[in-house]
mmCIF file of N, CA and C in Angstrom:
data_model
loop_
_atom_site.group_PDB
_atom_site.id
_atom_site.type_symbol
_atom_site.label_atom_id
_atom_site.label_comp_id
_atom_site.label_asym_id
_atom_site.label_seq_id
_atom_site.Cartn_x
_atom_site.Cartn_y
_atom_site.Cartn_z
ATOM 1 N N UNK A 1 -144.734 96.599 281.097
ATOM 2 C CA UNK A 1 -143.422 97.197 281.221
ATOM 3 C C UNK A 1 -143.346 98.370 280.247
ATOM 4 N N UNK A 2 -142.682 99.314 280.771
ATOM 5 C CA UNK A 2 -142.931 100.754 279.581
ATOM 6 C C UNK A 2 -141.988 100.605 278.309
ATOM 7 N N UNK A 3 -142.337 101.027 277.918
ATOM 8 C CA UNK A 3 -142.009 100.423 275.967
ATOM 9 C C UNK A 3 -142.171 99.417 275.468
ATOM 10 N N UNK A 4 -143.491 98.556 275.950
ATOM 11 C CA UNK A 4 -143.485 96.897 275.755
ATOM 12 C C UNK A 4 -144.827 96.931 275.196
ATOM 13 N N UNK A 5 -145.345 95.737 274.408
ATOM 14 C CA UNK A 5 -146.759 95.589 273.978
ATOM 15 C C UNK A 5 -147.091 94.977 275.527
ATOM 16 N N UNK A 6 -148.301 94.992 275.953
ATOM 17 C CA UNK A 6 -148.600 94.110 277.086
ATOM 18 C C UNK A 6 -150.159 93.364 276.738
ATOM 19 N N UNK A 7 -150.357 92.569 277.369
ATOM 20 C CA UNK A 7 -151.610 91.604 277.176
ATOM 21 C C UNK A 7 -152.370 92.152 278.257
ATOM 22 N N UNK A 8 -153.374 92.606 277.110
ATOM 23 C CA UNK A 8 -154.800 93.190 278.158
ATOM 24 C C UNK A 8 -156.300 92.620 277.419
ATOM 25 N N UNK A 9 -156.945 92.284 278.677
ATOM 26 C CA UNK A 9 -158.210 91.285 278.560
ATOM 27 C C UNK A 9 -159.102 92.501 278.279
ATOM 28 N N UNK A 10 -160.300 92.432 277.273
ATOM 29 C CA UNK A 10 -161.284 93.537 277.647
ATOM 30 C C UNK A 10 -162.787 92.774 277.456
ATOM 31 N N UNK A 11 -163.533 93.270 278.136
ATOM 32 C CA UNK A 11 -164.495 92.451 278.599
ATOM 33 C C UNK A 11 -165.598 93.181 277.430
ATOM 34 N N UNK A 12 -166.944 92.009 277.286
ATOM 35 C CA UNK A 12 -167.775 92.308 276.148
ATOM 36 C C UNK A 12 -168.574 93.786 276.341
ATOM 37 N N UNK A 13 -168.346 93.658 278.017
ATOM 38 C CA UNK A 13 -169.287 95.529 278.390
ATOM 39 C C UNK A 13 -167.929 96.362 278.326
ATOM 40 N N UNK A 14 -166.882 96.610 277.904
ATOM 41 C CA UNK A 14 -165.816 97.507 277.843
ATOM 42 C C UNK A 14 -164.794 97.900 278.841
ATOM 43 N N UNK A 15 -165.198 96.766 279.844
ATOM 44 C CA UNK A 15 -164.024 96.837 281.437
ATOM 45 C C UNK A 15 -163.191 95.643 281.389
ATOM 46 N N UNK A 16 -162.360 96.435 282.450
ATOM 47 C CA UNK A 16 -161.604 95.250 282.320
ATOM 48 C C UNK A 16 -160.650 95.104 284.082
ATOM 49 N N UNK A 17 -160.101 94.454 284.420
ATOM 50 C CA UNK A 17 -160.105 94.730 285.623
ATOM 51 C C UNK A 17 -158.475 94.134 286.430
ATOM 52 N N UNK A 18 -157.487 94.103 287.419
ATOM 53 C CA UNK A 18 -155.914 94.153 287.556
ATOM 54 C C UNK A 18 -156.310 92.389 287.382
ATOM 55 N N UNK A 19 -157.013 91.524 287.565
ATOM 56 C CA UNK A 19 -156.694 90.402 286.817
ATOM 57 C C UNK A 19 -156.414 89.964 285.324
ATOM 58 N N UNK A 20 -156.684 90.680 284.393
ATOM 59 C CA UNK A 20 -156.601 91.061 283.216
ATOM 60 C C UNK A 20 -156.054 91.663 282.042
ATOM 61 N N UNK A 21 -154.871 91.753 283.236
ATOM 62 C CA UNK A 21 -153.698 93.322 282.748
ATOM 63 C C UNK A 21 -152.548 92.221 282.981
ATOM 64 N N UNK A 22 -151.624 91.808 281.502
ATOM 65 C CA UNK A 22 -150.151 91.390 282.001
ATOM 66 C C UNK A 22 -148.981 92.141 281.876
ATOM 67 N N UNK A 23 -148.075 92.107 281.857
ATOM 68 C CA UNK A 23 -147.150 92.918 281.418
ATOM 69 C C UNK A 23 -146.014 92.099 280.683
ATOM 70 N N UNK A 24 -145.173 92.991 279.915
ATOM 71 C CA UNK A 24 -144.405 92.118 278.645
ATOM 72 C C UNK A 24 -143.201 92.730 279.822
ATOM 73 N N UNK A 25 -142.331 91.159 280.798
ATOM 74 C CA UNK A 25 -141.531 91.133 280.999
ATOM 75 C C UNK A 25 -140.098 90.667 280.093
ATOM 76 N N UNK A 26 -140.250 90.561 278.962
ATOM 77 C CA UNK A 26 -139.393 89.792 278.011
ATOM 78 C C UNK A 26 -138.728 88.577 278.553
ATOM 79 N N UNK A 27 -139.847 87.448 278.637
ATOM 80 C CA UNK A 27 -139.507 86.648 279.285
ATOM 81 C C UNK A 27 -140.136 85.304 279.114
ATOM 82 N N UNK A 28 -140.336 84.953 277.036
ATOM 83 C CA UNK A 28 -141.214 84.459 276.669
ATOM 84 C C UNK A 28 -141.209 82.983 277.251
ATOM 85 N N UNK A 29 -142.407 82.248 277.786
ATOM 86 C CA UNK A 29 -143.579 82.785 277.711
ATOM 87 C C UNK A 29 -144.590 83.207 279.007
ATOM 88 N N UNK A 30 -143.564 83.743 279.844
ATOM 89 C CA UNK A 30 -143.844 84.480 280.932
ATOM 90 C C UNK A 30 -144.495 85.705 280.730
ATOM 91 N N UNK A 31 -145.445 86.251 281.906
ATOM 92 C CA UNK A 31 -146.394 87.772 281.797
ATOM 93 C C UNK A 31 -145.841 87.673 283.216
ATOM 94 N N UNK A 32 -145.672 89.308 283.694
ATOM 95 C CA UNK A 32 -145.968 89.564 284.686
ATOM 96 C C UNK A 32 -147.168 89.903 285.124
ATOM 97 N N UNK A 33 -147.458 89.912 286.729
ATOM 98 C CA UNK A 33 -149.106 90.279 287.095
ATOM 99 C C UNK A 33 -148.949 91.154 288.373
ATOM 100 N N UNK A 34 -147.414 91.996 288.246
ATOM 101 C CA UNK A 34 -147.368 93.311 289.352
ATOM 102 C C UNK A 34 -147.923 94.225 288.979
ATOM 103 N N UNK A 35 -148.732 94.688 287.525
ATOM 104 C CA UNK A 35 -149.170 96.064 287.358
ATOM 105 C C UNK A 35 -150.652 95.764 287.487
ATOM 106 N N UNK A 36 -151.229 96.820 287.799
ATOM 107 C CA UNK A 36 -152.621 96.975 287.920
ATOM 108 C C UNK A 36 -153.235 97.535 287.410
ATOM 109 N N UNK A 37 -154.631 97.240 286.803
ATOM 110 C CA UNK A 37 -155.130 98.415 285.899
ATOM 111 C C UNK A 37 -156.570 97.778 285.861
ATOM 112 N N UNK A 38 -157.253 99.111 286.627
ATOM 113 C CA UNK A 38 -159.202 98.817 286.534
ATOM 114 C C UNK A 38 -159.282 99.861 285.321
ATOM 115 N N UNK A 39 -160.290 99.735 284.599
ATOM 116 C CA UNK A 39 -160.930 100.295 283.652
ATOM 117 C C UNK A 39 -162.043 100.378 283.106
ATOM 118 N N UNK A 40 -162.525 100.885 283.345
ATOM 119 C CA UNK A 40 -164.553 100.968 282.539
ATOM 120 C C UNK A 40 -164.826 101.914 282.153
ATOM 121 N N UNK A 41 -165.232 101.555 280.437
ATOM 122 C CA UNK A 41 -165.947 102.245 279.210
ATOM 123 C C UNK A 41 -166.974 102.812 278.699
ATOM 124 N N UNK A 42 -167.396 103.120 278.111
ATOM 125 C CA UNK A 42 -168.850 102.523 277.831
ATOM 126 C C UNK A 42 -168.445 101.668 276.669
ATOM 127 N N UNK A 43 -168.954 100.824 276.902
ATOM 128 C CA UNK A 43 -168.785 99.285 275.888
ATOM 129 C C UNK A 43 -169.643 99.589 274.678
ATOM 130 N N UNK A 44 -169.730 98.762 273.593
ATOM 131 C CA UNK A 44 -168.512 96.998 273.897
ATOM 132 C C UNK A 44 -167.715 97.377 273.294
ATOM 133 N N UNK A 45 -166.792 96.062 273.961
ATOM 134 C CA UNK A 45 -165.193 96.416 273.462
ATOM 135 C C UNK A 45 -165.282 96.245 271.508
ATOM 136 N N UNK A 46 -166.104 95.547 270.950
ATOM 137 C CA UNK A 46 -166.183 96.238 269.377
ATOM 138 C C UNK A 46 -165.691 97.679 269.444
ATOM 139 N N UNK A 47 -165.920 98.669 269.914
ATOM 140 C CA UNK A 47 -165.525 100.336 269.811
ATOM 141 C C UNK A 47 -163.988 99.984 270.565
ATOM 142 N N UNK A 48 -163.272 99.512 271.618
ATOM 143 C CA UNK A 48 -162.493 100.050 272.467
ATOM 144 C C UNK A 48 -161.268 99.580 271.767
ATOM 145 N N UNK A 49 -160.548 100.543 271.876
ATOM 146 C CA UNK A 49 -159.152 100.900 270.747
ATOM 147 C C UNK A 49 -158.285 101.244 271.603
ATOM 148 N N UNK A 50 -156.997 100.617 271.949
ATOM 149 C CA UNK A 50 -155.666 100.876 272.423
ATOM 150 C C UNK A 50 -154.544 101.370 271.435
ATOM 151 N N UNK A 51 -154.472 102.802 271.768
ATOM 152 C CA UNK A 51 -153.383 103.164 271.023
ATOM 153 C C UNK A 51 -153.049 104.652 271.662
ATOM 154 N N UNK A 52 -151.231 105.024 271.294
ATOM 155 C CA UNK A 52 -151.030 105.773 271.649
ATOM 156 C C UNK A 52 -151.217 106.964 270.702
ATOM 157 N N UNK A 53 -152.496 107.753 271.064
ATOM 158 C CA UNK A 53 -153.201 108.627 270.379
ATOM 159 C C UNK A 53 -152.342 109.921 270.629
ATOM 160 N N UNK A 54 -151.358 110.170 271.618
ATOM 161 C CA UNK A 54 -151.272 111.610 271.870
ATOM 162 C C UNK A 54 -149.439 111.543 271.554
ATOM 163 N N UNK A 55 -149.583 110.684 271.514
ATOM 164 C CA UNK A 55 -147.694 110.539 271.125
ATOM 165 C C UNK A 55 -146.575 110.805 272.468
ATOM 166 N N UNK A 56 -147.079 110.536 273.341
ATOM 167 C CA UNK A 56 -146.418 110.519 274.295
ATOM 168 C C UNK A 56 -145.740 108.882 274.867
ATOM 169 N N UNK A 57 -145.952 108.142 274.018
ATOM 170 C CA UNK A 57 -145.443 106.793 274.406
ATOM 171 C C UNK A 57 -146.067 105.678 275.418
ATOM 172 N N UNK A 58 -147.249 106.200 275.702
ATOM 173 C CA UNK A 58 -148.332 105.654 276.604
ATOM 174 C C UNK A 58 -149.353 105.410 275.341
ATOM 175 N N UNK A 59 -150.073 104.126 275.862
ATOM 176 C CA UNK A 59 -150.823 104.011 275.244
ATOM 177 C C UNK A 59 -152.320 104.193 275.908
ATOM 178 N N UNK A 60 -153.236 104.658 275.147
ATOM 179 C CA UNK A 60 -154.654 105.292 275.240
ATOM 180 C C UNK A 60 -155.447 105.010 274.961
ATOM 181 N N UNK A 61 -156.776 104.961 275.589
ATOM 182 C CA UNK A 61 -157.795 103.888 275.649
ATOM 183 C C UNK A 61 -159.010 105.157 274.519
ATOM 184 N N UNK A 62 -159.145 104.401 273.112
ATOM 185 C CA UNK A 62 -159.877 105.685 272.847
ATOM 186 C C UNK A 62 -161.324 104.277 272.396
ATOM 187 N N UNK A 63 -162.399 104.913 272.593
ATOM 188 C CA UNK A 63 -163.750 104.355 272.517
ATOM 189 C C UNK A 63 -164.515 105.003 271.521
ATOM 190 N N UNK A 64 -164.574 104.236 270.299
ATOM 191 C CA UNK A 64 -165.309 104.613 269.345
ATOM 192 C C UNK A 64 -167.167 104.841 269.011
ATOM 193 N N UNK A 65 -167.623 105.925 268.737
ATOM 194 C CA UNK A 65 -168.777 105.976 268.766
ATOM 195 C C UNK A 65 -169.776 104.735 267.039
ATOM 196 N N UNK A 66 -170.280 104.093 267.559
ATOM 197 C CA UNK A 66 -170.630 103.125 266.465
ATOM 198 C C UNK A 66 -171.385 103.817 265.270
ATOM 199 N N UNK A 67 -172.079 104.812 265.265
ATOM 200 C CA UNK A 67 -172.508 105.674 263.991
ATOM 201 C C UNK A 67 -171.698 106.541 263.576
ATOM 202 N N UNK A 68 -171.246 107.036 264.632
ATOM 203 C CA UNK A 68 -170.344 108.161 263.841
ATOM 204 C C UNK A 68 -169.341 107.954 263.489
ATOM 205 N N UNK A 69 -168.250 107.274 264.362
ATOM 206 C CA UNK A 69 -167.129 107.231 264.468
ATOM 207 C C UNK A 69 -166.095 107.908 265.296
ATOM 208 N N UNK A 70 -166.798 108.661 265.454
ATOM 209 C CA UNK A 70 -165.955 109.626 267.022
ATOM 210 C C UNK A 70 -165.544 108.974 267.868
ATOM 211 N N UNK A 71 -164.064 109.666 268.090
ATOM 212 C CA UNK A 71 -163.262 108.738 269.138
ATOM 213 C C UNK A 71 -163.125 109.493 270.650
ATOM 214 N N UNK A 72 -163.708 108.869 271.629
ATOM 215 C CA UNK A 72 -163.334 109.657 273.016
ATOM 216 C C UNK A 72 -162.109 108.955 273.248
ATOM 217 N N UNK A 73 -161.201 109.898 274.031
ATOM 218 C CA UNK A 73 -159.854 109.525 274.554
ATOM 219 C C UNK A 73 -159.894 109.359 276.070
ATOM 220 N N UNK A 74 -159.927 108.230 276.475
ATOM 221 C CA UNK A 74 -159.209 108.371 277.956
ATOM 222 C C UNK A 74 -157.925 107.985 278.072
ATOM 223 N N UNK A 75 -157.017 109.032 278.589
ATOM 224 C CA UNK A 75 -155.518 109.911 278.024
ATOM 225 C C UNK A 75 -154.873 108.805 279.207
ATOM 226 N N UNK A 76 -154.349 108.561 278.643
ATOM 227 C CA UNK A 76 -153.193 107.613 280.017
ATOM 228 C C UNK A 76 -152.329 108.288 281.027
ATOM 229 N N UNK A 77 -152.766 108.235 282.111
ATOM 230 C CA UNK A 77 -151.768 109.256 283.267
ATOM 231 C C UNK A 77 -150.785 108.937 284.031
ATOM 232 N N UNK A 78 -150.436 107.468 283.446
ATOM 233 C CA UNK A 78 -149.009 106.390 284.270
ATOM 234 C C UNK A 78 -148.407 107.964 284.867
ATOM 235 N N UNK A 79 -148.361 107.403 286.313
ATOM 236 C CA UNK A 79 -146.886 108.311 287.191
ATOM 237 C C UNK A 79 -145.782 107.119 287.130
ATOM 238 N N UNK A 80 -144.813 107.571 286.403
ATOM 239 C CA UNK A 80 -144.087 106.230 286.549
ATOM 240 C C UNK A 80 -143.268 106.522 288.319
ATOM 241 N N UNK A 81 -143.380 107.877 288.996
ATOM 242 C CA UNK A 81 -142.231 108.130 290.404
ATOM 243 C C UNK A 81 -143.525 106.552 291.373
ATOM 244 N N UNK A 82 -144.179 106.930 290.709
ATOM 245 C CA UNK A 82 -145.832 105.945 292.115
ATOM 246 C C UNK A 82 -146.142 105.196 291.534
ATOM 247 N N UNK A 83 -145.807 104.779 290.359
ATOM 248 C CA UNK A 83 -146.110 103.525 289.199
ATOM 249 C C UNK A 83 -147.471 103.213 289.215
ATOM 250 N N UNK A 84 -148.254 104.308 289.354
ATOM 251 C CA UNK A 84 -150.027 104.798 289.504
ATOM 252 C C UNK A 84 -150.721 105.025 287.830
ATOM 253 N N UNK A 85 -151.287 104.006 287.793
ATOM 254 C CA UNK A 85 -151.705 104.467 286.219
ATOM 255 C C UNK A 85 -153.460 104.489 286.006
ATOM 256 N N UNK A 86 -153.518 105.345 286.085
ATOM 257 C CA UNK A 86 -154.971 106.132 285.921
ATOM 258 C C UNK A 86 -155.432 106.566 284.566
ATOM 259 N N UNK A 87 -156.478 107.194 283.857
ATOM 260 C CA UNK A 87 -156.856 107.415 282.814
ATOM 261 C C UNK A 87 -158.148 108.666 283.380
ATOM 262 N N UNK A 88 -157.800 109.522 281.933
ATOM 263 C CA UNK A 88 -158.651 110.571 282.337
ATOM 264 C C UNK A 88 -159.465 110.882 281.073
ATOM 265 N N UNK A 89 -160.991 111.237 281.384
ATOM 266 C CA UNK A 89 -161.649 111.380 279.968
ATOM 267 C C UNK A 89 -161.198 112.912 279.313
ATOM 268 N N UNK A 90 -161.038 112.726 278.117
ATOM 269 C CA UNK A 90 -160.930 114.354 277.431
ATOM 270 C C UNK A 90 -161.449 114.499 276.521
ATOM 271 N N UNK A 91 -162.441 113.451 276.450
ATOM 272 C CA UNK A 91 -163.921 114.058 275.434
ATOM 273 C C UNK A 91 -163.631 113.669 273.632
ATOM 274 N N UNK A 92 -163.895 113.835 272.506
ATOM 275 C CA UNK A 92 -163.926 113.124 271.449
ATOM 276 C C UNK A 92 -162.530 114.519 271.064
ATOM 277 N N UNK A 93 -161.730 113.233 270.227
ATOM 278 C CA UNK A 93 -160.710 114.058 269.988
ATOM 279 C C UNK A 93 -160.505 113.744 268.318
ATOM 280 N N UNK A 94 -161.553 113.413 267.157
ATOM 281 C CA UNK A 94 -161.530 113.534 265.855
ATOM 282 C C UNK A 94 -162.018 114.534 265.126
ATOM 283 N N UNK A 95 -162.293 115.156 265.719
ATOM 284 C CA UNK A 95 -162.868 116.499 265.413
ATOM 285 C C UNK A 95 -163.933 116.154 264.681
ATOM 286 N N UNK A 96 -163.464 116.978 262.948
ATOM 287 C CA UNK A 96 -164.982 115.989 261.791
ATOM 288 C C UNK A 96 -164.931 114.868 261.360
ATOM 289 N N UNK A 97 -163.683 114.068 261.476
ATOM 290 C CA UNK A 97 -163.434 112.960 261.026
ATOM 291 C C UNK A 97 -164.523 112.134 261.335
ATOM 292 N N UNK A 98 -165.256 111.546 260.394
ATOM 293 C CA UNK A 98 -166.487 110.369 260.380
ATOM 294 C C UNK A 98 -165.881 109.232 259.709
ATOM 295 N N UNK A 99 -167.244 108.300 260.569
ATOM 296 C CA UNK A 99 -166.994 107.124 259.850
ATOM 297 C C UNK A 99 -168.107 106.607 260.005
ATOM 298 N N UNK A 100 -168.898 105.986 259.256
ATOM 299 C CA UNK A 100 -170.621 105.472 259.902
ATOM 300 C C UNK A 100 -170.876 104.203 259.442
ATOM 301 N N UNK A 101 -170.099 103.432 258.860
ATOM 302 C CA UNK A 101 -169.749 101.623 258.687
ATOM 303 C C UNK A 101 -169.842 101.497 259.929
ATOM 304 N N UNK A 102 -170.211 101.416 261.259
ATOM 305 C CA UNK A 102 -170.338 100.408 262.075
ATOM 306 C C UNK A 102 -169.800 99.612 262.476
ATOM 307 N N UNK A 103 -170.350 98.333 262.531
ATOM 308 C CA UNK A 103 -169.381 97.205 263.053
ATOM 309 C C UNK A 103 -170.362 95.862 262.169
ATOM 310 N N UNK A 104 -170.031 96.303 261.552
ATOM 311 C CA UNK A 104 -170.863 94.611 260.617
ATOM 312 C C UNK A 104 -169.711 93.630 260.015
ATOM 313 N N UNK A 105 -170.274 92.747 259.662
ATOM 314 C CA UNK A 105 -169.441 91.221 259.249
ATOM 315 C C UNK A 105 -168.871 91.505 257.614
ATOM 316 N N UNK A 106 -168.086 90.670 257.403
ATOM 317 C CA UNK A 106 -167.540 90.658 255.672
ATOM 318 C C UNK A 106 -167.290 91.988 255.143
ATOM 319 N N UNK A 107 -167.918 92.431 254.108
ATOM 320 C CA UNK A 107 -167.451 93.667 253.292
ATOM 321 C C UNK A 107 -167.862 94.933 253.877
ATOM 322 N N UNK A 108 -168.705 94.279 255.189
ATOM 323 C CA UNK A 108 -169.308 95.711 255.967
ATOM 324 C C UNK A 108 -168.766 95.592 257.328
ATOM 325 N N UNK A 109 -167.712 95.280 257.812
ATOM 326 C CA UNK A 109 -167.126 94.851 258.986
ATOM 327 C C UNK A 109 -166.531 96.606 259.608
ATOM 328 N N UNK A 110 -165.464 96.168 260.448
ATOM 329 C CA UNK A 110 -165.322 97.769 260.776
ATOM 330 C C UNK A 110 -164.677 98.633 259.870
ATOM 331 N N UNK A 111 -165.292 99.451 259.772
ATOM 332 C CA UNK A 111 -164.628 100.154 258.436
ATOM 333 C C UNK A 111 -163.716 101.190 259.151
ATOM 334 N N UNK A 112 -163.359 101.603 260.323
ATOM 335 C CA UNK A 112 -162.296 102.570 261.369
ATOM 336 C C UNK A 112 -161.473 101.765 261.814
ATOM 337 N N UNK A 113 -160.161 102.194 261.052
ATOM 338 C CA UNK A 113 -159.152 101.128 262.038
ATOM 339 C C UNK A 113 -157.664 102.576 262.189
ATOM 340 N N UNK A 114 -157.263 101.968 263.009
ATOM 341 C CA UNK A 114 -155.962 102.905 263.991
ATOM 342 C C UNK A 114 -154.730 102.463 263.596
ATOM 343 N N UNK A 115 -153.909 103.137 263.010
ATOM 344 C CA UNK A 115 -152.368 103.062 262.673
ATOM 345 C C UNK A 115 -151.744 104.104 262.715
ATOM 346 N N UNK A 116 -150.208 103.537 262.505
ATOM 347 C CA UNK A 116 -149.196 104.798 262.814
ATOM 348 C C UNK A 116 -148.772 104.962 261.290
ATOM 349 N N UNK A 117 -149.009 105.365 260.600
ATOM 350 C CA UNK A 117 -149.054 105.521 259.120
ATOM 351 C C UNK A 117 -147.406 106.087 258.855
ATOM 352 N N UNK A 118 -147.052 107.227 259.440
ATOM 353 C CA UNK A 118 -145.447 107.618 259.337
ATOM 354 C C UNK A 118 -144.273 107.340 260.010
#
């Protein structure tokens, strides 16, 4: 539902598929299962990051590169008139921002994490 957190499954290769997608009807502890949403990454979901990267109130599927840290964006294209929600690649959008921690366990775990800081 638009302005809602929703429950989304992501699979260990980085897809995920309209069985997998709920939606936050506020209706605890009900999901809806009218929206649909296929998706494939390049995996694994260790890199795949939901957030609304562009500030438009959609949230965005960005896929982290494991050495570097570079984030590709696939930009969320919800039509809400056709309630059609598609995703489009637009290529790494951190410019120099690095990060080369990886994905390891304990004090070396992911060292890139995503917030709204302001």
């Amino acid at each position: 539902m638009a302005g809602s957190d929703d429950y989304v499954w992501i699979y260990y290769d980085g897809h995920t598929d309209s069985t997998d997608f709920f939606m936050n009807v506020h209706n605890p502890p009900y999901w809806g299962n009218s929206g649909r949403i296929t998706l494939s990454v390049p995996g694994p979901r260790m890199g795949v990051h939901l957030a609304d990267w562009d500030g438009d109130g959609k949230c965005d599927v960005l896929v982290q590169n494991k050495e570097t840290g570079a984030l590709t964006m696939y930009e969320n294209r919800y039509d809400a008139s056709t309630k059609k929600l598609t995703f489009a690649n637009v290529g790494v959008v951190t410019g120099a921002a690095t990060c080369n921690q990886g994905w390891g366990v304990n004090i070396f775990d992911r060292g890139m994490r995503l917030a709204d800081i302001e």
